[in-house]
PDB file of C-alpha atoms in Angstrom:
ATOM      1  CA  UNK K 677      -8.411  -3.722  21.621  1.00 92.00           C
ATOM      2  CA  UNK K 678      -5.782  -1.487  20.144  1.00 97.00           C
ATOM      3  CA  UNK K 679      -6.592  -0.724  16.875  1.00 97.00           C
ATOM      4  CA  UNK K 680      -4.589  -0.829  13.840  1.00 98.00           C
ATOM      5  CA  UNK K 681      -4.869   0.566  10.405  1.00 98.00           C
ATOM      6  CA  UNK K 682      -3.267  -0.753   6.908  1.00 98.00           C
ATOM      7  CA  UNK K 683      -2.248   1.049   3.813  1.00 97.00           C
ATOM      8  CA  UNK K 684      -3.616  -0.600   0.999  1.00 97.00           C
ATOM      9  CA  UNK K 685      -1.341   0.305  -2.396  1.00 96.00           C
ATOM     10  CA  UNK K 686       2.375  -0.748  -1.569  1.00 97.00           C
ATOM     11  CA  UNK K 687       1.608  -2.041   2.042  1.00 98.00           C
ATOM     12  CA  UNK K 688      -1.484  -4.827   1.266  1.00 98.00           C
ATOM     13  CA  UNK K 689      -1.399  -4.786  -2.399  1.00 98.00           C
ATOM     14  CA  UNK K 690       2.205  -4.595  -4.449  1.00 97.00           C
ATOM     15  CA  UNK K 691       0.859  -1.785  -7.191  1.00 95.00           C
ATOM     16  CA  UNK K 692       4.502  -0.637  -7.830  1.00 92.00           C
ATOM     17  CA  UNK K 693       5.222  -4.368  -8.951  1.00 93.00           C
ATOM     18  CA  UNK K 694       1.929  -3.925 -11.389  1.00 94.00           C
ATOM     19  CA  UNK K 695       3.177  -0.557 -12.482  1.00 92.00           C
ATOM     20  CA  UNK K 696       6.983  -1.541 -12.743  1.00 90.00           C
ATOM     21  CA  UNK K 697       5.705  -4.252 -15.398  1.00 89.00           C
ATOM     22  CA  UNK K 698       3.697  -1.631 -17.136  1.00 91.00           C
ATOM     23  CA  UNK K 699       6.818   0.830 -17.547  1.00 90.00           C
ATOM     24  CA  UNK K 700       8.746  -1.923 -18.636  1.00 85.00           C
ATOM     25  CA  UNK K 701       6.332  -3.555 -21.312  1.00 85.00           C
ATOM     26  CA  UNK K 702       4.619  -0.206 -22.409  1.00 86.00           C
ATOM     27  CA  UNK K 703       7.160   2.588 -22.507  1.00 84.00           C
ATOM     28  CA  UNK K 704       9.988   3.295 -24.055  1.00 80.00           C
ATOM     29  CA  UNK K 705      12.791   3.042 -21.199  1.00 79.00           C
ATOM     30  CA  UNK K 706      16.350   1.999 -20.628  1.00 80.00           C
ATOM     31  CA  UNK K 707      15.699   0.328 -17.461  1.00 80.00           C
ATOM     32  CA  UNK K 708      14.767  -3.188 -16.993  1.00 79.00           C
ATOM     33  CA  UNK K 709      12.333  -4.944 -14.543  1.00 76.00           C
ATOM     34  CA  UNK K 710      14.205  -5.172 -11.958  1.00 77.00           C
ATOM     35  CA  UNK K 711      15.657  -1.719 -11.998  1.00 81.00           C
ATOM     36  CA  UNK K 712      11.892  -0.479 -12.068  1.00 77.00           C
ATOM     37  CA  UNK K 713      10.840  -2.353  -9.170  1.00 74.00           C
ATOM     38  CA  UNK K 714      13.504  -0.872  -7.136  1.00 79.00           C
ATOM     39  CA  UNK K 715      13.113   2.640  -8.486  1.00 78.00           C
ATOM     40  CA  UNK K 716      10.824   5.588  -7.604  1.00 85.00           C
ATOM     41  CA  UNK K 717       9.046   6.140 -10.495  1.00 86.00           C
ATOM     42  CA  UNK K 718       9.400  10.107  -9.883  1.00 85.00           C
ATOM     43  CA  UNK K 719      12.877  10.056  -9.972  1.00 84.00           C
ATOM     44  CA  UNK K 720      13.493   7.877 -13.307  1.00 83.00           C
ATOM     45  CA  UNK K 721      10.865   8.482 -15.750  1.00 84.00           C
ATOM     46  CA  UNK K 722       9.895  11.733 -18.502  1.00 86.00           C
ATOM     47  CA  UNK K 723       7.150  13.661 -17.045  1.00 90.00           C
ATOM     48  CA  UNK K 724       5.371  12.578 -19.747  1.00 91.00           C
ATOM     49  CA  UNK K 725       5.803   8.772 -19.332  1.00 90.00           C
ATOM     50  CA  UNK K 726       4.252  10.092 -15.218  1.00 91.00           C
ATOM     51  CA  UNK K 727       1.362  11.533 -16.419  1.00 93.00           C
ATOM     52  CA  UNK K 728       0.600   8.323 -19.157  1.00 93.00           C
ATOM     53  CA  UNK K 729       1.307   6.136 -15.975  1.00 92.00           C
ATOM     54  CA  UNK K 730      -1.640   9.018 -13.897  1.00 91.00           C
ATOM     55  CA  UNK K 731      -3.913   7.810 -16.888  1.00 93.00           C
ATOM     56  CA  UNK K 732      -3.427   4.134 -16.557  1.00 94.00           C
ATOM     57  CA  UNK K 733      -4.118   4.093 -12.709  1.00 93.00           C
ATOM     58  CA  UNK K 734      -6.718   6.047 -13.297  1.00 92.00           C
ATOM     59  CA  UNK K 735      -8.333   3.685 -15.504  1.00 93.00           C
ATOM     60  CA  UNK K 736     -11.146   1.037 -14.214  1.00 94.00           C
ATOM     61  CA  UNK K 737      -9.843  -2.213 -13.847  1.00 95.00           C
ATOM     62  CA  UNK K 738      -6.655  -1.135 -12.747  1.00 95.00           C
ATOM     63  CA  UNK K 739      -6.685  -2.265  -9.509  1.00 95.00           C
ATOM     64  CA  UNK K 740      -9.041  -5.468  -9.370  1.00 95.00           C
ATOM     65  CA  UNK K 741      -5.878  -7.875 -10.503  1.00 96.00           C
ATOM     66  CA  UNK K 742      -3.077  -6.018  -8.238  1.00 97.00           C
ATOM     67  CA  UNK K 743      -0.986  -9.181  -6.043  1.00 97.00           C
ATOM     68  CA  UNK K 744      -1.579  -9.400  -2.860  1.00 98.00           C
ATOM     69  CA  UNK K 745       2.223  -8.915  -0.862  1.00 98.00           C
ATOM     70  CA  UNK K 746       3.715 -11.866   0.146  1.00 98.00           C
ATOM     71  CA  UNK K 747       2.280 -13.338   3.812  1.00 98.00           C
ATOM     72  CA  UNK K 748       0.117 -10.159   4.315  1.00 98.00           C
ATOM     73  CA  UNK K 749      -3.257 -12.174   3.906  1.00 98.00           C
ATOM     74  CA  UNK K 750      -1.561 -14.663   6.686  1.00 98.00           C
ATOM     75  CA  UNK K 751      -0.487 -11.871   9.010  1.00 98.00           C
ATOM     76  CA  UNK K 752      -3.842  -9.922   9.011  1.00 98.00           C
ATOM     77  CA  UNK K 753      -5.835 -12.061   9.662  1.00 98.00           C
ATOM     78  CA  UNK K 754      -3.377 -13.331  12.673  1.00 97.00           C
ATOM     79  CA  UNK K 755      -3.017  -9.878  13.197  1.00 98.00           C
ATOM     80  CA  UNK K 756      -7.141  -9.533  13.739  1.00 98.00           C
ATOM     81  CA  UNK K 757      -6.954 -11.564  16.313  1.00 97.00           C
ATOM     82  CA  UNK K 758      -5.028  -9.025  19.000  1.00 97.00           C
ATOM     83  CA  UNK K 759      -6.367  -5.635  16.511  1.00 98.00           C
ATOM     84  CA  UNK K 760      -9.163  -4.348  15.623  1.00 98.00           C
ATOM     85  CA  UNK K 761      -7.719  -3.712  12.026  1.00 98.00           C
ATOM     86  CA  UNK K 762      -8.697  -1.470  10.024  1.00 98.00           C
ATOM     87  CA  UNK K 763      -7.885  -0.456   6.083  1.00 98.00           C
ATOM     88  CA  UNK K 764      -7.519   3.282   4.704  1.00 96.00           C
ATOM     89  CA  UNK K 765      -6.577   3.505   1.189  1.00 94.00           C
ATOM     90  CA  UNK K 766      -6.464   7.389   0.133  1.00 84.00           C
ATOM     91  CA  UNK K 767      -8.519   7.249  -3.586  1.00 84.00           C
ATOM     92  CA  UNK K 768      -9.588  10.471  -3.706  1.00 84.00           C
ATOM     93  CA  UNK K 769      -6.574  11.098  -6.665  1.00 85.00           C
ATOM     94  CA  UNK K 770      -7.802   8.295  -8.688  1.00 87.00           C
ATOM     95  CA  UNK K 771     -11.705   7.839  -7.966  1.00 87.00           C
ATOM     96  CA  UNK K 772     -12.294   4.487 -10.666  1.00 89.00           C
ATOM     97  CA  UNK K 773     -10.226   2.583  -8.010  1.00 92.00           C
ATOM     98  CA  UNK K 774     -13.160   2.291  -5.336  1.00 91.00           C
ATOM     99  CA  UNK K 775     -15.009  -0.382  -6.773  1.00 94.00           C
ATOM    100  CA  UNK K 776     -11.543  -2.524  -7.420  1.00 96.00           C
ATOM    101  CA  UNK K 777     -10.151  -1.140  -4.497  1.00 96.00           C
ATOM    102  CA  UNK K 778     -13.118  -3.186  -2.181  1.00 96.00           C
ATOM    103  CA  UNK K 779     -13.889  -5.942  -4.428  1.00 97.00           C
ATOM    104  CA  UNK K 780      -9.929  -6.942  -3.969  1.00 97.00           C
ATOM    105  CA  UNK K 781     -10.232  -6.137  -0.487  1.00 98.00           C
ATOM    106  CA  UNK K 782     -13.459  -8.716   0.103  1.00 97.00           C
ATOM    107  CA  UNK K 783     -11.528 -11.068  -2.688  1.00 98.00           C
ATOM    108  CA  UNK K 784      -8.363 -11.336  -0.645  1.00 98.00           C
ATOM    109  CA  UNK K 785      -9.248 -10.130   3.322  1.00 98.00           C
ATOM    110  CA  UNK K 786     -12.585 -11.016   3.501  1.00 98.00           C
ATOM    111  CA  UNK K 787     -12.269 -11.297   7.340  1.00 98.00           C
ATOM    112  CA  UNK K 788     -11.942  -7.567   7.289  1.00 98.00           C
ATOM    113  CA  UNK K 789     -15.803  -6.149   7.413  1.00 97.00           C
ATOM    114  CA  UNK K 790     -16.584  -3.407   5.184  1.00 97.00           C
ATOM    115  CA  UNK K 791     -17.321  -1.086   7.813  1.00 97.00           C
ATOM    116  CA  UNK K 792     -13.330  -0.836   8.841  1.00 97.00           C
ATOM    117  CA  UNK K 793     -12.455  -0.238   4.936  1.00 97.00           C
ATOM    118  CA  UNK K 794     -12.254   3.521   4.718  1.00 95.00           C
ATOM    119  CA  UNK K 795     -11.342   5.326   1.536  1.00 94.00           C
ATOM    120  CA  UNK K 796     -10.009   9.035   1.866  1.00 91.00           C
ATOM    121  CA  UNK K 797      -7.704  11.355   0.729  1.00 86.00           C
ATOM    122  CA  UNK K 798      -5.359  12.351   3.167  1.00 84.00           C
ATOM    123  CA  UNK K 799      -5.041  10.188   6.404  1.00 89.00           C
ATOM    124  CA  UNK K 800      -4.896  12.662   9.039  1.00 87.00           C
ATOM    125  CA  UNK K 801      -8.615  12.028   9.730  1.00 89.00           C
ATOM    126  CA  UNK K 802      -7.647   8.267  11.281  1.00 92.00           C
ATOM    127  CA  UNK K 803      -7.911   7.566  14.439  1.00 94.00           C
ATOM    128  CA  UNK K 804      -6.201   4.648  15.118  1.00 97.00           C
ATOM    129  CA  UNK K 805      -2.894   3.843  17.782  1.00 98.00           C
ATOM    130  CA  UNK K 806      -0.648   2.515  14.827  1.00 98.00           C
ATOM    131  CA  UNK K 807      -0.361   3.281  10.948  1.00 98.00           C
ATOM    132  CA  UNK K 808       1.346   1.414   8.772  1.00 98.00           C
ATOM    133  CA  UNK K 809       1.803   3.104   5.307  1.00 97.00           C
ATOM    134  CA  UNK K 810       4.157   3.630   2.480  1.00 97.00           C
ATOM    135  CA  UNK K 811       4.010   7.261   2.191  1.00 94.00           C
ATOM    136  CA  UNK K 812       5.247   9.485   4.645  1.00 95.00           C
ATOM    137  CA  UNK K 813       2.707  11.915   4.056  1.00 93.00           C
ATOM    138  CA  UNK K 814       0.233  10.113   5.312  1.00 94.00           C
ATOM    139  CA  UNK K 815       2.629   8.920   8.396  1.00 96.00           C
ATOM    140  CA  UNK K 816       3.056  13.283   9.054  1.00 94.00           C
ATOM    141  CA  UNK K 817      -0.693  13.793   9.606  1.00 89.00           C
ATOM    142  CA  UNK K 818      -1.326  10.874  11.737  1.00 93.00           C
ATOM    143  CA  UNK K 819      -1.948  11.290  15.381  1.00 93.00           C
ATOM    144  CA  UNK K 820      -1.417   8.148  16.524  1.00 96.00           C
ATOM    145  CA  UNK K 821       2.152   5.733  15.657  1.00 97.00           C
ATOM    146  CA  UNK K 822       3.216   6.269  12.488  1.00 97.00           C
ATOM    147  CA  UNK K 823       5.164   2.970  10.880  1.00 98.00           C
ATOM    148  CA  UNK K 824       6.651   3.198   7.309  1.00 98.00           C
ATOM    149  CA  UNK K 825       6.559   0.113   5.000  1.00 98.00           C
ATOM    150  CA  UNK K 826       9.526   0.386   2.710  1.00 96.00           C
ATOM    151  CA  UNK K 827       9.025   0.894  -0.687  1.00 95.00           C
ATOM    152  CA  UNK K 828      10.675   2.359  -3.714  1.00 92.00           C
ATOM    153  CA  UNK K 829       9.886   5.859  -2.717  1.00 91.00           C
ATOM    154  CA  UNK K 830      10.897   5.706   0.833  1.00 94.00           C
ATOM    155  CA  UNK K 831      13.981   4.262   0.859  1.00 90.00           C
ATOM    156  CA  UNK K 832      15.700   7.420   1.838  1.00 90.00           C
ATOM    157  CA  UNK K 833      12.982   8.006   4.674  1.00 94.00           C
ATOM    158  CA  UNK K 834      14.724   7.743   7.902  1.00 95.00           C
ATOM    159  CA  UNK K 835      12.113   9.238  10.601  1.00 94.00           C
ATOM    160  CA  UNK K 836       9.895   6.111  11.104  1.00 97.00           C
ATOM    161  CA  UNK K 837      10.367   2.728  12.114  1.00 97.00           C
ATOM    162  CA  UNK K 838      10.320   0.917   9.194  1.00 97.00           C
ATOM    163  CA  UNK K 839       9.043  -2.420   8.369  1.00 98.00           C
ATOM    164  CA  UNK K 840      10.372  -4.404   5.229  1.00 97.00           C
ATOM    165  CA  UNK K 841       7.612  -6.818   4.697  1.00 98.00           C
ATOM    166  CA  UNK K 842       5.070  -8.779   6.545  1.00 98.00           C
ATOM    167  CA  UNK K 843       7.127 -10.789   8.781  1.00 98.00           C
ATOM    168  CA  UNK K 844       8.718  -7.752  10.279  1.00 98.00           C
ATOM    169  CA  UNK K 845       5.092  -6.411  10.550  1.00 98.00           C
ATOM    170  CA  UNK K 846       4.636 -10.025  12.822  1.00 97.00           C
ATOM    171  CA  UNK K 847       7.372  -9.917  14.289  1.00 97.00           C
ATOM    172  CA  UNK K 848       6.458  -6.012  15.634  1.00 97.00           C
ATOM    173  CA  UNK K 849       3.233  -6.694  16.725  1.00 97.00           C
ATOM    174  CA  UNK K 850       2.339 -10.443  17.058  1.00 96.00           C
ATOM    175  CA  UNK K 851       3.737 -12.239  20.264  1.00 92.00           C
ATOM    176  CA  UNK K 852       5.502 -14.939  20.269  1.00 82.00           C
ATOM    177  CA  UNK K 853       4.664 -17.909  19.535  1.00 67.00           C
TER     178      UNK K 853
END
């Protein structure tokens, strides 16, 4: 079996949809929701407001409520069938998030056994044939094939296949029905 690895935070789990609502109920800001969930955080708030946000992530609880991307669960597990999947979620930066981090994990892809669930800090250490992440940083030091999941941050990216959301993830590498 080929084996494939998931992102969790913008790939599994939409945190910049959590963290857009934070921005826009918490700080002071002259964009609106839907500006923020479109927007790279880095590019549109203070400093300031960056670090605050830093604090929040970094706070326990943060990421036990996080929603789960639409028709992820769904394609996983279909996805488990042909993969041996795996999930690598780099926490190192914000070290409260392990216990929410796996408790969402067994909450909402409990078909995923703990032992593929690996928490890091940079990914370069995965071996795995396919990635499929938000960052390209993570994409650079991987060995095997590197696929970008668009987000806010990577819209500009333009040396990896991209994949918009979970039925282009199927649609790449489930056959047809």
């Amino acid at each position: 079996m080929l084996r494939l690895t998931l992102d969790m935070d913008d790939v599994m789990a939409n945190t910049h949809k959590k963290l857009a609502n934070i921005v826009h109920n918490d700080f002071s800001t002259v964009y609106n929701e839907e500006q923020l969930r479109k927007s790279a955080f880095r590019d549109i708030l203070h400093p300031k407001q960056l670090a605050k946000l830093h604090k929040i992530i970094d706070t326990p609880g943060f990421f036990a409520d996080i929603e789960v991307m639409n028709g992820a669960v769904e394609t996983v597990y279909k996805l488990s069938k042909f993969y041996e999947i795996f999930v690598a979620t780099a926490c190192m930066e914000f070290p409260t998030s392990f216990n929410d981090k796996f408790a969402w994990l067994k909450k909402h892809f409990p078909f995923i056994p703990w032992t593929n669930v690996v928490f890091c800090g940079y990914k370069s250490i995965i071996q795995s044939d396919y990635l499929i992440d938000d960052h390209v940083r993570n994409l650079n030091a991987f060995k095997g094939t590197g696929i970008l999941f668009t987000a806010p941050h990577n819209v500009k990216e333009t040396s990896y296949k991209r994949v918009s959301n979970w039925k282009d993830v199927s649609e790449l590498f489930l056959p047809i029905a």
